Tab-separated table of N, CA, C and O in Angstrom:
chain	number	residue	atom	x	y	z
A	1	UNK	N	1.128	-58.127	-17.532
A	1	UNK	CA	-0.184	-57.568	-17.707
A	1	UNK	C	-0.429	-57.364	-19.200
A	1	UNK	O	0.521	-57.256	-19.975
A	2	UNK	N	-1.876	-57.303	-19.665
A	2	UNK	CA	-2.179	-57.465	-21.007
A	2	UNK	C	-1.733	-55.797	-21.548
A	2	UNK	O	-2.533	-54.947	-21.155
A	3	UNK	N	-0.829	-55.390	-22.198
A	3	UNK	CA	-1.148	-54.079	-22.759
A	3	UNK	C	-2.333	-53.581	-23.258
A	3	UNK	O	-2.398	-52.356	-23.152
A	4	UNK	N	-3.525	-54.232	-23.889
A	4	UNK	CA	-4.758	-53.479	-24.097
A	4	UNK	C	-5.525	-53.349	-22.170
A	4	UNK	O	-6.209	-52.408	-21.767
A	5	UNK	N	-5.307	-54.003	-21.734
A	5	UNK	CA	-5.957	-53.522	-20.315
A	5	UNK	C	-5.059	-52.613	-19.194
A	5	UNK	O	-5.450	-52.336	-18.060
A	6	UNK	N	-3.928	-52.268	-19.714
A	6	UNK	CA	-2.896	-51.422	-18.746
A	6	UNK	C	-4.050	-50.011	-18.580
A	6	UNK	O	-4.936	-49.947	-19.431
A	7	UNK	N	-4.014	-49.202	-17.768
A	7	UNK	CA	-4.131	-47.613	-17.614
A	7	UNK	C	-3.178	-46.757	-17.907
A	7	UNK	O	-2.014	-46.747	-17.505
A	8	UNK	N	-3.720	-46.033	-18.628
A	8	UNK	CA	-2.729	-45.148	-20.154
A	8	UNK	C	-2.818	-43.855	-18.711
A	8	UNK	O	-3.870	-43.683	-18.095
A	9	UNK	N	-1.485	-43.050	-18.378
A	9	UNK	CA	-0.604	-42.326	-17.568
A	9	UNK	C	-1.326	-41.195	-18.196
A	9	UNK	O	-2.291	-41.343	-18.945
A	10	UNK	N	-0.645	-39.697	-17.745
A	10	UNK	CA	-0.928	-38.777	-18.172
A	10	UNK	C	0.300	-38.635	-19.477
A	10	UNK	O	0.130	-38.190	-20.612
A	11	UNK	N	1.353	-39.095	-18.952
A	11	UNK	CA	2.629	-38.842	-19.689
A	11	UNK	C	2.312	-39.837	-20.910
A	11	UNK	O	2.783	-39.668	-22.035
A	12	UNK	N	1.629	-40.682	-20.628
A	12	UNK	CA	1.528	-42.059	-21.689
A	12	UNK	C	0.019	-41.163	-22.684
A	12	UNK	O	-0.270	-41.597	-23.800
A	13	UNK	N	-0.747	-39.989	-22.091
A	13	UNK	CA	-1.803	-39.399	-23.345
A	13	UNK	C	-1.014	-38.439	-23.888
A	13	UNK	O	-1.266	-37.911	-24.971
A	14	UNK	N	-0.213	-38.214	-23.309
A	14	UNK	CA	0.555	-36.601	-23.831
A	14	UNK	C	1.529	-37.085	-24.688
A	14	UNK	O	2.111	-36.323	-25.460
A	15	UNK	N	1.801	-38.436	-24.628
A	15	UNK	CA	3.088	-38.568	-25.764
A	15	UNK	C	2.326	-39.044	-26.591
A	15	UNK	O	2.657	-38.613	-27.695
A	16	UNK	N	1.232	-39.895	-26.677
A	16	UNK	CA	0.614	-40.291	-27.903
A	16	UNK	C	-0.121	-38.798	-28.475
A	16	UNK	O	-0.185	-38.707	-29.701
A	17	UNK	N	-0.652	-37.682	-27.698
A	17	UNK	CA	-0.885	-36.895	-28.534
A	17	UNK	C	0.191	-36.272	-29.413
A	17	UNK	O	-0.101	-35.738	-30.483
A	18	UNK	N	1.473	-36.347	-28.941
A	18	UNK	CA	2.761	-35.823	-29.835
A	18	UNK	C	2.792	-36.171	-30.680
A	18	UNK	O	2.794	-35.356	-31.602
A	19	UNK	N	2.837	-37.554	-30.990
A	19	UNK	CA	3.392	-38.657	-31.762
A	19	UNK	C	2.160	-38.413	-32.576
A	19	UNK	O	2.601	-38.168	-33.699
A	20	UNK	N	0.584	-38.334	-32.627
A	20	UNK	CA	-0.741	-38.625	-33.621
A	20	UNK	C	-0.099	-37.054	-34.325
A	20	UNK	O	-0.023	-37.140	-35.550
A	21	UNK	N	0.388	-35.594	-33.732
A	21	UNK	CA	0.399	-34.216	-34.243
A	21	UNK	C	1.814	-34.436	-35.269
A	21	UNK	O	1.797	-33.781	-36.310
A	22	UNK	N	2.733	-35.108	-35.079
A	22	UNK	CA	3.924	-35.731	-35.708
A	22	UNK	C	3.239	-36.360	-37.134
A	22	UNK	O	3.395	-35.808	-38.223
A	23	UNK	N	2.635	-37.324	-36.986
A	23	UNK	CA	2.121	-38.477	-38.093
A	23	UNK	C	1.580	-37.181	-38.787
A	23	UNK	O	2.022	-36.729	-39.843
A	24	UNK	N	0.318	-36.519	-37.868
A	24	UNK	CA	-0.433	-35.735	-39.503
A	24	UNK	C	0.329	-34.114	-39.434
A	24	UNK	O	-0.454	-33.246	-39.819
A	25	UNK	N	1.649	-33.603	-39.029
A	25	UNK	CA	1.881	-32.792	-39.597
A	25	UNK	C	1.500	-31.237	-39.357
A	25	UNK	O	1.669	-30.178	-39.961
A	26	UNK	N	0.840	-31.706	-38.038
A	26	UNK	CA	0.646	-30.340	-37.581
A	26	UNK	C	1.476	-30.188	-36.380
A	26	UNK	O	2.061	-30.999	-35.663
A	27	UNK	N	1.316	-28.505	-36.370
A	27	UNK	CA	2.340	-27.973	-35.809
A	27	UNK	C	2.690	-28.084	-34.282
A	27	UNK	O	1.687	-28.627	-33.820
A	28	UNK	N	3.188	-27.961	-33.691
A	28	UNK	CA	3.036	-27.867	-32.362
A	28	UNK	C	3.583	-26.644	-31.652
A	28	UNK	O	4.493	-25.994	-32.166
A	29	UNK	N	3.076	-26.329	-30.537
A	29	UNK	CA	3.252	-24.979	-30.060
A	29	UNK	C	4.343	-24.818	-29.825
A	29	UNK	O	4.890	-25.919	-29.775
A	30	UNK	N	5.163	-23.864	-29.601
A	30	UNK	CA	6.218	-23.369	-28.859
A	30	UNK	C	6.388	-23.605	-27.511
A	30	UNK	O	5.487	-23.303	-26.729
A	31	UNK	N	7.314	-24.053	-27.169
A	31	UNK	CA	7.144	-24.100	-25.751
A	31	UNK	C	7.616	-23.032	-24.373
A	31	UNK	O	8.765	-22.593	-24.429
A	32	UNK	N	6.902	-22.695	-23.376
A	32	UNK	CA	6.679	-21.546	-22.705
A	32	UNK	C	8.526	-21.464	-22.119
A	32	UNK	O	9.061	-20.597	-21.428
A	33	UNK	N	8.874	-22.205	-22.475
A	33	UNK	CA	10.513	-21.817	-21.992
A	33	UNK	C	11.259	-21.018	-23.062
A	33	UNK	O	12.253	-20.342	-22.798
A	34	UNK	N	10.731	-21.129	-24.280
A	34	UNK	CA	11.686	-20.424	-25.256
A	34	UNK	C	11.198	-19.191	-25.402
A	34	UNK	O	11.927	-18.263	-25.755
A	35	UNK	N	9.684	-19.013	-25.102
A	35	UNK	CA	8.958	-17.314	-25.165
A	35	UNK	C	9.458	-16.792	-24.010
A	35	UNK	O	8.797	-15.759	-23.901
A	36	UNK	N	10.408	-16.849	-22.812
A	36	UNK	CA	10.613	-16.477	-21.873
A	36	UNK	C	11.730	-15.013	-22.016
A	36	UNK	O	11.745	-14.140	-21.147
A	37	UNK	N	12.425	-14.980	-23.000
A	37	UNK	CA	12.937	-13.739	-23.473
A	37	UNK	C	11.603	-12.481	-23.976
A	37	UNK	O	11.732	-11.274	-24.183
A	38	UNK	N	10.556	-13.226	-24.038
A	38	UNK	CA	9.538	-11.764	-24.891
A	38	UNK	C	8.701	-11.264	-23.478
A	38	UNK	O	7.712	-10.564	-23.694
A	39	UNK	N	8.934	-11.485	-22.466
A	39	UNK	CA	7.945	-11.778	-21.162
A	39	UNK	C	8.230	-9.953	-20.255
A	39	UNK	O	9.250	-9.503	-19.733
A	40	UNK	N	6.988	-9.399	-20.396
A	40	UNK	CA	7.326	-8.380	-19.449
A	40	UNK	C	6.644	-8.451	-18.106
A	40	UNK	O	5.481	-8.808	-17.916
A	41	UNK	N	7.466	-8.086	-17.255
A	41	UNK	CA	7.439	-7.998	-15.809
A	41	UNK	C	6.129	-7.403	-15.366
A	41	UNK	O	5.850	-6.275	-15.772
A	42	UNK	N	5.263	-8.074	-14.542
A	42	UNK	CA	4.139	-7.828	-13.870
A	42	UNK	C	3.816	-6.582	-12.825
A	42	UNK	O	2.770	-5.979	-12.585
A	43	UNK	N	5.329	-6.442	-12.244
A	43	UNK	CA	5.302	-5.479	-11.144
A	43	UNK	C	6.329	-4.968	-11.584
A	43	UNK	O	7.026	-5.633	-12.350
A	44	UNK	N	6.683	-3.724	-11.242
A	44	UNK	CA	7.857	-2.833	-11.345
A	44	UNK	C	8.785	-3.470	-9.792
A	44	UNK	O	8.424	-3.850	-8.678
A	45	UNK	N	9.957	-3.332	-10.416
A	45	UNK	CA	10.844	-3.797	-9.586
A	45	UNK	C	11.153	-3.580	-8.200
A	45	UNK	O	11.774	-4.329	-7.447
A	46	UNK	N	10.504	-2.160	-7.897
A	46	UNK	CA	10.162	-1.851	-6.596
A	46	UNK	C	8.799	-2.138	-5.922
A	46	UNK	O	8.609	-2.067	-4.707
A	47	UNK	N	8.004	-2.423	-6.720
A	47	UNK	CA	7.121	-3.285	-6.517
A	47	UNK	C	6.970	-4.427	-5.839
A	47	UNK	O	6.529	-4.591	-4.701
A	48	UNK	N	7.401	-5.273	-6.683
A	48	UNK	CA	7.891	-6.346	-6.487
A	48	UNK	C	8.746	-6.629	-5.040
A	48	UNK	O	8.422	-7.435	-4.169
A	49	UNK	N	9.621	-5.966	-5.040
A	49	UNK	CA	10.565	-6.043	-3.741
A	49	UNK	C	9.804	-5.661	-2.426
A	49	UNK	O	10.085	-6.112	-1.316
A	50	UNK	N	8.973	-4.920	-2.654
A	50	UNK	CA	7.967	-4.538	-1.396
A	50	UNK	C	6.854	-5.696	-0.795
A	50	UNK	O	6.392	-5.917	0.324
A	51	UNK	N	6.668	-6.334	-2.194
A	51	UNK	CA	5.370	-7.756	-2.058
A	51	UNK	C	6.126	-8.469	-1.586
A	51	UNK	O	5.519	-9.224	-0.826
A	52	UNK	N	7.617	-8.761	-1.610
A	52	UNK	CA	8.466	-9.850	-1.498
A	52	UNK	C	8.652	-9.800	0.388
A	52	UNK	O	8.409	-10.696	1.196
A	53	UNK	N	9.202	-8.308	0.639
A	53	UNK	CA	9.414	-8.158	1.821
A	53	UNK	C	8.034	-8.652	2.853
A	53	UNK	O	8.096	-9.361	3.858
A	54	UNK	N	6.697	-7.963	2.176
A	54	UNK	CA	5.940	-8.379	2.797
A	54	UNK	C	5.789	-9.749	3.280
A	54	UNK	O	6.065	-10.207	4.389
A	55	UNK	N	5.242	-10.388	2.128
A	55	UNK	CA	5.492	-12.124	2.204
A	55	UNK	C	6.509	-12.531	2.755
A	55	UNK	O	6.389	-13.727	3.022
A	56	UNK	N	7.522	-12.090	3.077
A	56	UNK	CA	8.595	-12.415	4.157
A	56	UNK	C	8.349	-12.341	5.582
A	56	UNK	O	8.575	-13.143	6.488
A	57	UNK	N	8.013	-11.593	5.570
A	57	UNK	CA	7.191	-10.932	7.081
A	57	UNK	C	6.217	-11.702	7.335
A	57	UNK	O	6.300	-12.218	8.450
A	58	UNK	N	4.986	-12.090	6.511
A	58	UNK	CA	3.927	-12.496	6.540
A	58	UNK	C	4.195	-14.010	7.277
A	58	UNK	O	3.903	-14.428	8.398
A	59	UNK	N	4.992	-14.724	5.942
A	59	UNK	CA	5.782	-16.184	6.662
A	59	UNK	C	5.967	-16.635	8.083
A	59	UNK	O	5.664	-17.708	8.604
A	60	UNK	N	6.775	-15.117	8.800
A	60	UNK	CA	7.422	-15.238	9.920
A	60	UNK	C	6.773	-15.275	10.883
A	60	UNK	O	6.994	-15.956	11.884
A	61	UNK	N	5.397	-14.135	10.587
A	61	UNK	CA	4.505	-13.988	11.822
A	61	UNK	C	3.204	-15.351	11.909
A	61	UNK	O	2.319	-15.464	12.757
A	62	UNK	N	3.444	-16.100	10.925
A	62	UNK	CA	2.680	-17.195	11.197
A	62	UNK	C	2.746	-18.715	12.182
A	62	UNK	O	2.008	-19.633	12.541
A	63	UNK	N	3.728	-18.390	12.274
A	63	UNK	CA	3.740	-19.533	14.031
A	63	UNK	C	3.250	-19.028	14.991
A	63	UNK	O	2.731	-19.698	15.884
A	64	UNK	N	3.336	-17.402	15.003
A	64	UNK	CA	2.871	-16.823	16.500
A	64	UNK	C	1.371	-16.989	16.531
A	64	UNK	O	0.690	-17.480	17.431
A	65	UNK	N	1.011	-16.511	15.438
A	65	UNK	CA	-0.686	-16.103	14.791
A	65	UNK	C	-0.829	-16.455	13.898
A	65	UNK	O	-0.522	-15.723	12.958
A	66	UNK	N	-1.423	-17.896	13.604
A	66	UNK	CA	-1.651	-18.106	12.224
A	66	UNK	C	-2.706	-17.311	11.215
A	66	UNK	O	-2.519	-16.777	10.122
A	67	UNK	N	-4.007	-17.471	12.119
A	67	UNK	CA	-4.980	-16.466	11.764
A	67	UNK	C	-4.384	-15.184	10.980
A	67	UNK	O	-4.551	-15.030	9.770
A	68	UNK	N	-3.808	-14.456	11.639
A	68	UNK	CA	-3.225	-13.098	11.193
A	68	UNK	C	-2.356	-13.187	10.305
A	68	UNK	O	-2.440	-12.273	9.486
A	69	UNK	N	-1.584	-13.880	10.128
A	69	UNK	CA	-0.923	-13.891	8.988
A	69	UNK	C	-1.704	-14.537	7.440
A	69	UNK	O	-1.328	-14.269	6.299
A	70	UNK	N	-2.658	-15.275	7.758
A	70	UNK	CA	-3.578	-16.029	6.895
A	70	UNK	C	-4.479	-14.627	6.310
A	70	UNK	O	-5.068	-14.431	5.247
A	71	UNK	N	-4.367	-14.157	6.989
A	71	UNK	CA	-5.295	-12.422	6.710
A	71	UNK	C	-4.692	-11.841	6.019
A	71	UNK	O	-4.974	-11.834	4.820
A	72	UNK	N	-3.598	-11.109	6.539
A	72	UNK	CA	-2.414	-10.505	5.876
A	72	UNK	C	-2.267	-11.313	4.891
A	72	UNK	O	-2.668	-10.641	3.940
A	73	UNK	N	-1.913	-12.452	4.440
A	73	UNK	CA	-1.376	-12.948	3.056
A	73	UNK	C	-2.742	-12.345	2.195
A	73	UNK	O	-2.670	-11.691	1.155
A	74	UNK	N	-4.123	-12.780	2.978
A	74	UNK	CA	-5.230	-13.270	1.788
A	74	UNK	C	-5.249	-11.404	1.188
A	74	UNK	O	-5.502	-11.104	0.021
A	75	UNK	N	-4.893	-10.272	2.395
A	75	UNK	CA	-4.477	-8.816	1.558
A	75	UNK	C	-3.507	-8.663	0.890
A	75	UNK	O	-3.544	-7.605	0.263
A	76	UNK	N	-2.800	-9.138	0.765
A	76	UNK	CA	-1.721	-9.245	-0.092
A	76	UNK	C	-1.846	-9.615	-1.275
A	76	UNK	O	-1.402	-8.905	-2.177
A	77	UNK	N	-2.354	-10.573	-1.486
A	77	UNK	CA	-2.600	-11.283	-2.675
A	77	UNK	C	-3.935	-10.372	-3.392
A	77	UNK	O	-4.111	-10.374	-4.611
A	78	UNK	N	-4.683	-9.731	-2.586
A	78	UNK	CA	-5.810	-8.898	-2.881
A	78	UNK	C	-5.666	-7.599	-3.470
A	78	UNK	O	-6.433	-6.960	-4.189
A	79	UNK	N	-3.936	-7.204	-2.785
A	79	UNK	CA	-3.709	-6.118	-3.740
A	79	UNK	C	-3.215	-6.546	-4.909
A	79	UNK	O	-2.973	-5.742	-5.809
């Protein structure tokens, strides 16, 4: 196939944008894996463990009743 008529990938715009920020020298961001040490927790840990249990529960009761559990999640997520 002709390379000027191929369809340029997502991975094939994202590396040429690397490569054009490379040539002129500007910076590029940090990437969200190395800021992962500065990151504070959304819920308190008991928090958290309570949303978790829920959504556990929620999971389970959805073969019996999907409806109801589709409810229950959409409150969940609402709190």
């Amino acid at each position: 196939m002709d390379e000027r008529n191929r369809e340029l990938s997502t991975a094939d715009l994202a590396g040429a944008a690397t490569r054009r920020e490379a040539r002129a020298g500007t910076a590029v961001m940090e990437r969200p894996e190395a800021a992962e040490d500065h990151r504070t927790p959304l819920f308190s840990s008991d928090d958290s463990q309570r949303m978790h249990e829920r959504w556990t529960s929620i999971q389970a009761g959805f073969v019996d009743e999907p409806r109801e559990a589709v409810r229950q999640a959409d409150t969940l997520v609402a709190e």
